[in-house]
PDB file of C-alpha atoms in Angstrom:
ATOM      1  CA  UNK A   1     169.706 241.848   0.267  1.00 60.00           C
ATOM      2  CA  UNK A   2     169.680 239.348   2.945  1.00 61.00           C
ATOM      3  CA  UNK A   3     168.147 236.021   2.668  1.00 61.00           C
ATOM      4  CA  UNK A   4     167.063 234.119   5.631  1.00 62.00           C
ATOM      5  CA  UNK A   5     168.222 230.568   5.602  1.00 64.00           C
ATOM      6  CA  UNK A   6     165.405 228.125   5.053  1.00 67.00           C
ATOM      7  CA  UNK A   7     164.754 225.929   8.026  1.00 66.00           C
ATOM      8  CA  UNK A   8     165.325 222.266   7.240  1.00 70.00           C
ATOM      9  CA  UNK A   9     162.147 220.197   6.878  1.00 73.00           C
ATOM     10  CA  UNK A  10     161.427 218.054   9.847  1.00 81.00           C
ATOM     11  CA  UNK A  11     160.026 214.526   9.595  1.00 84.00           C
ATOM     12  CA  UNK A  12     157.899 213.165  12.373  1.00 89.00           C
ATOM     13  CA  UNK A  13     156.113 209.941  13.198  1.00 90.00           C
ATOM     14  CA  UNK A  14     153.004 209.681  15.239  1.00 91.00           C
ATOM     15  CA  UNK A  15     152.034 206.296  16.603  1.00 92.00           C
ATOM     16  CA  UNK A  16     148.608 205.073  17.549  1.00 94.00           C
ATOM     17  CA  UNK A  17     147.315 201.609  18.316  1.00 95.00           C
ATOM     18  CA  UNK A  18     144.122 199.794  17.572  1.00 94.00           C
ATOM     19  CA  UNK A  19     142.670 196.433  18.444  1.00 95.00           C
ATOM     20  CA  UNK A  20     141.242 194.086  15.848  1.00 95.00           C
ATOM     21  CA  UNK A  21     138.066 192.642  17.348  1.00 95.00           C
ATOM     22  CA  UNK A  22     136.486 189.517  15.847  1.00 93.00           C
ATOM     23  CA  UNK A  23     133.194 188.010  16.903  1.00 93.00           C
ATOM     24  CA  UNK A  24     132.880 184.414  15.726  1.00 88.00           C
ATOM     25  CA  UNK A  25     129.470 182.811  15.889  1.00 91.00           C
ATOM     26  CA  UNK A  26     130.028 179.081  16.321  1.00 91.00           C
ATOM     27  CA  UNK A  27     128.163 176.841  13.943  1.00 93.00           C
ATOM     28  CA  UNK A  28     127.635 173.171  13.240  1.00 96.00           C
ATOM     29  CA  UNK A  29     126.412 171.731   9.971  1.00 96.00           C
ATOM     30  CA  UNK A  30     124.771 168.361   9.414  1.00 95.00           C
ATOM     31  CA  UNK A  31     124.322 166.488   6.155  1.00 96.00           C
ATOM     32  CA  UNK A  32     120.897 165.055   5.384  1.00 95.00           C
ATOM     33  CA  UNK A  33     120.782 161.303   6.017  1.00 95.00           C
ATOM     34  CA  UNK A  34     119.140 159.117   3.386  1.00 96.00           C
ATOM     35  CA  UNK A  35     115.858 157.415   4.304  1.00 96.00           C
ATOM     36  CA  UNK A  36     116.245 154.517   6.733  1.00 96.00           C
ATOM     37  CA  UNK A  37     114.706 151.509   4.974  1.00 96.00           C
ATOM     38  CA  UNK A  38     113.721 148.241   6.659  1.00 97.00           C
ATOM     39  CA  UNK A  39     112.608 144.938   5.123  1.00 96.00           C
ATOM     40  CA  UNK A  40     110.591 142.816   7.555  1.00 97.00           C
ATOM     41  CA  UNK A  41     108.474 139.683   7.266  1.00 97.00           C
ATOM     42  CA  UNK A  42     105.738 139.143   9.854  1.00 97.00           C
ATOM     43  CA  UNK A  43     106.881 136.958  12.751  1.00 98.00           C
ATOM     44  CA  UNK A  44     110.463 136.716  11.440  1.00 97.00           C
ATOM     45  CA  UNK A  45     112.841 134.955  13.812  1.00 98.00           C
ATOM     46  CA  UNK A  46     115.587 137.607  13.820  1.00 98.00           C
ATOM     47  CA  UNK A  47     115.561 141.352  14.255  1.00 98.00           C
ATOM     48  CA  UNK A  48     115.664 143.543  11.161  1.00 98.00           C
ATOM     49  CA  UNK A  49     118.345 146.217  11.140  1.00 98.00           C
ATOM     50  CA  UNK A  50     119.049 149.216   8.948  1.00 98.00           C
ATOM     51  CA  UNK A  51     121.499 152.102   9.016  1.00 97.00           C
ATOM     52  CA  UNK A  52     121.947 155.436   7.263  1.00 96.00           C
ATOM     53  CA  UNK A  53     125.107 157.575   7.508  1.00 96.00           C
ATOM     54  CA  UNK A  54     125.400 161.331   7.898  1.00 96.00           C
ATOM     55  CA  UNK A  55     128.128 163.834   8.768  1.00 95.00           C
ATOM     56  CA  UNK A  56     128.498 166.579  11.341  1.00 95.00           C
ATOM     57  CA  UNK A  57     130.942 169.462  10.947  1.00 96.00           C
ATOM     58  CA  UNK A  58     131.425 171.840  13.890  1.00 96.00           C
ATOM     59  CA  UNK A  59     133.831 174.644  14.671  1.00 95.00           C
ATOM     60  CA  UNK A  60     137.088 173.357  16.134  1.00 94.00           C
ATOM     61  CA  UNK A  61     136.859 172.917  19.914  1.00 94.00           C
ATOM     62  CA  UNK A  62     133.066 173.261  20.082  1.00 95.00           C
ATOM     63  CA  UNK A  63     131.397 170.482  22.113  1.00 95.00           C
ATOM     64  CA  UNK A  64     128.125 169.178  20.709  1.00 95.00           C
ATOM     65  CA  UNK A  65     125.579 166.400  21.108  1.00 94.00           C
ATOM     66  CA  UNK A  66     123.705 164.440  18.449  1.00 94.00           C
ATOM     67  CA  UNK A  67     120.205 163.035  18.860  1.00 93.00           C
ATOM     68  CA  UNK A  68     117.307 161.683  16.854  1.00 95.00           C
ATOM     69  CA  UNK A  69     113.612 162.227  17.558  1.00 94.00           C
ATOM     70  CA  UNK A  70     111.183 159.357  18.051  1.00 92.00           C
ATOM     71  CA  UNK A  71     113.857 156.863  19.032  1.00 91.00           C
ATOM     72  CA  UNK A  72     111.311 154.241  20.210  1.00 96.00           C
ATOM     73  CA  UNK A  73     108.029 154.177  18.345  1.00 96.00           C
ATOM     74  CA  UNK A  74     105.400 151.914  16.823  1.00 97.00           C
ATOM     75  CA  UNK A  75     104.775 152.841  13.208  1.00 97.00           C
ATOM     76  CA  UNK A  76     101.116 153.827  12.916  1.00 96.00           C
ATOM     77  CA  UNK A  77     100.710 152.448   9.370  1.00 96.00           C
ATOM     78  CA  UNK A  78     102.189 148.931   9.626  1.00 97.00           C
ATOM     79  CA  UNK A  79     102.081 148.434  13.390  1.00 97.00           C
ATOM     80  CA  UNK A  80     105.739 147.489  13.867  1.00 98.00           C
ATOM     81  CA  UNK A  81     107.718 148.790  16.842  1.00 98.00           C
ATOM     82  CA  UNK A  82     111.250 149.946  16.133  1.00 98.00           C
ATOM     83  CA  UNK A  83     114.082 151.761  17.854  1.00 98.00           C
ATOM     84  CA  UNK A  84     116.597 154.263  16.516  1.00 97.00           C
ATOM     85  CA  UNK A  85     119.986 155.248  17.896  1.00 95.00           C
ATOM     86  CA  UNK A  86     122.842 157.515  16.885  1.00 94.00           C
ATOM     87  CA  UNK A  87     125.961 155.437  16.252  1.00 89.00           C
ATOM     88  CA  UNK A  88     129.625 156.289  16.702  1.00 71.00           C
ATOM     89  CA  UNK A  89     130.596 158.347  18.517  1.00 74.00           C
ATOM     90  CA  UNK A  90     127.521 157.940  20.692  1.00 71.00           C
ATOM     91  CA  UNK A  91     126.051 161.166  22.003  1.00 73.00           C
ATOM     92  CA  UNK A  92     128.286 163.649  20.223  1.00 82.00           C
ATOM     93  CA  UNK A  93     131.777 164.978  20.369  1.00 90.00           C
ATOM     94  CA  UNK A  94     133.962 168.024  19.989  1.00 93.00           C
ATOM     95  CA  UNK A  95     134.248 169.886  16.734  1.00 94.00           C
ATOM     96  CA  UNK A  96     137.445 169.601  14.740  1.00 94.00           C
ATOM     97  CA  UNK A  97     136.500 171.866  11.856  1.00 95.00           C
ATOM     98  CA  UNK A  98     136.346 168.705   9.732  1.00 95.00           C
ATOM     99  CA  UNK A  99     133.457 166.415   8.867  1.00 94.00           C
ATOM    100  CA  UNK A 100     132.833 163.683  11.474  1.00 93.00           C
ATOM    101  CA  UNK A 101     130.977 160.489  10.538  1.00 93.00           C
ATOM    102  CA  UNK A 102     127.805 159.310  12.264  1.00 95.00           C
ATOM    103  CA  UNK A 103     124.923 156.981  11.455  1.00 95.00           C
ATOM    104  CA  UNK A 104     121.354 156.412  12.542  1.00 96.00           C
ATOM    105  CA  UNK A 105     120.953 152.707  13.307  1.00 96.00           C
ATOM    106  CA  UNK A 106     117.484 151.168  13.481  1.00 97.00           C
ATOM    107  CA  UNK A 107     116.168 147.856  14.769  1.00 98.00           C
ATOM    108  CA  UNK A 108     112.792 146.128  14.452  1.00 98.00           C
ATOM    109  CA  UNK A 109     112.587 143.384  17.067  1.00 98.00           C
ATOM    110  CA  UNK A 110     111.890 139.811  15.951  1.00 98.00           C
ATOM    111  CA  UNK A 111     108.507 138.104  16.305  1.00 98.00           C
ATOM    112  CA  UNK A 112     106.189 141.033  15.543  1.00 98.00           C
ATOM    113  CA  UNK A 113     103.046 140.512  13.474  1.00 97.00           C
ATOM    114  CA  UNK A 114     102.504 144.020  12.150  1.00 97.00           C
ATOM    115  CA  UNK A 115      99.352 145.267  10.440  1.00 96.00           C
ATOM    116  CA  UNK A 116      98.750 144.641   6.738  1.00 94.00           C
ATOM    117  CA  UNK A 117      95.582 143.963   4.713  1.00 93.00           C
ATOM    118  CA  UNK A 118      97.367 142.634   1.617  1.00 94.00           C
ATOM    119  CA  UNK A 119     100.410 140.514   0.721  1.00 94.00           C
ATOM    120  CA  UNK A 120     102.781 143.491   1.053  1.00 95.00           C
ATOM    121  CA  UNK A 121     102.367 146.834   2.809  1.00 95.00           C
ATOM    122  CA  UNK A 122     104.481 149.949   3.227  1.00 95.00           C
ATOM    123  CA  UNK A 123     104.294 152.728   5.748  1.00 96.00           C
ATOM    124  CA  UNK A 124     103.926 155.444   3.098  1.00 94.00           C
ATOM    125  CA  UNK A 125     100.786 156.703   4.848  1.00 94.00           C
ATOM    126  CA  UNK A 126     102.320 156.731   8.335  1.00 96.00           C
ATOM    127  CA  UNK A 127     101.952 159.960  10.284  1.00 96.00           C
ATOM    128  CA  UNK A 128     104.865 159.239  12.623  1.00 96.00           C
ATOM    129  CA  UNK A 129     107.658 158.195  10.232  1.00 95.00           C
ATOM    130  CA  UNK A 130     109.468 161.548   9.898  1.00 95.00           C
ATOM    131  CA  UNK A 131     112.372 161.923  12.321  1.00 96.00           C
ATOM    132  CA  UNK A 132     114.603 164.880  13.138  1.00 95.00           C
ATOM    133  CA  UNK A 133     118.355 164.727  13.672  1.00 94.00           C
ATOM    134  CA  UNK A 134     119.334 167.399  16.216  1.00 94.00           C
ATOM    135  CA  UNK A 135     122.820 168.786  16.768  1.00 95.00           C
ATOM    136  CA  UNK A 136     122.925 170.786  20.018  1.00 94.00           C
ATOM    137  CA  UNK A 137     125.902 173.045  20.776  1.00 94.00           C
TER     138      UNK A 137
END
């Protein structure tokens, strides 16, 4: 009887390549600022100021701008004109992936009378006292 010799097993490698594709949707987040609260006495000799901080976090390298709606307005409940501005860094920046500090600064100019039918009034019934912080990127 004759046996045929078994052929040795052969090992082989087959190579293929693939790309890993990632689509990143850039995003910014903003914390909610606390209410901006002024104390003002009719005809006071100096301006009243107030400030409220907030934070912006954007993807690293992403340029963005920061704004606030109704930056110059006369409150329709107490009749006082005020201005709002975004403070430091003014206008926006570039994302770092970390929280960046901002503030909304407000000013009521001196010498205004206002509108009030009692000893003290608030603008709780104002229709133009809600503002929007906008982060554009």
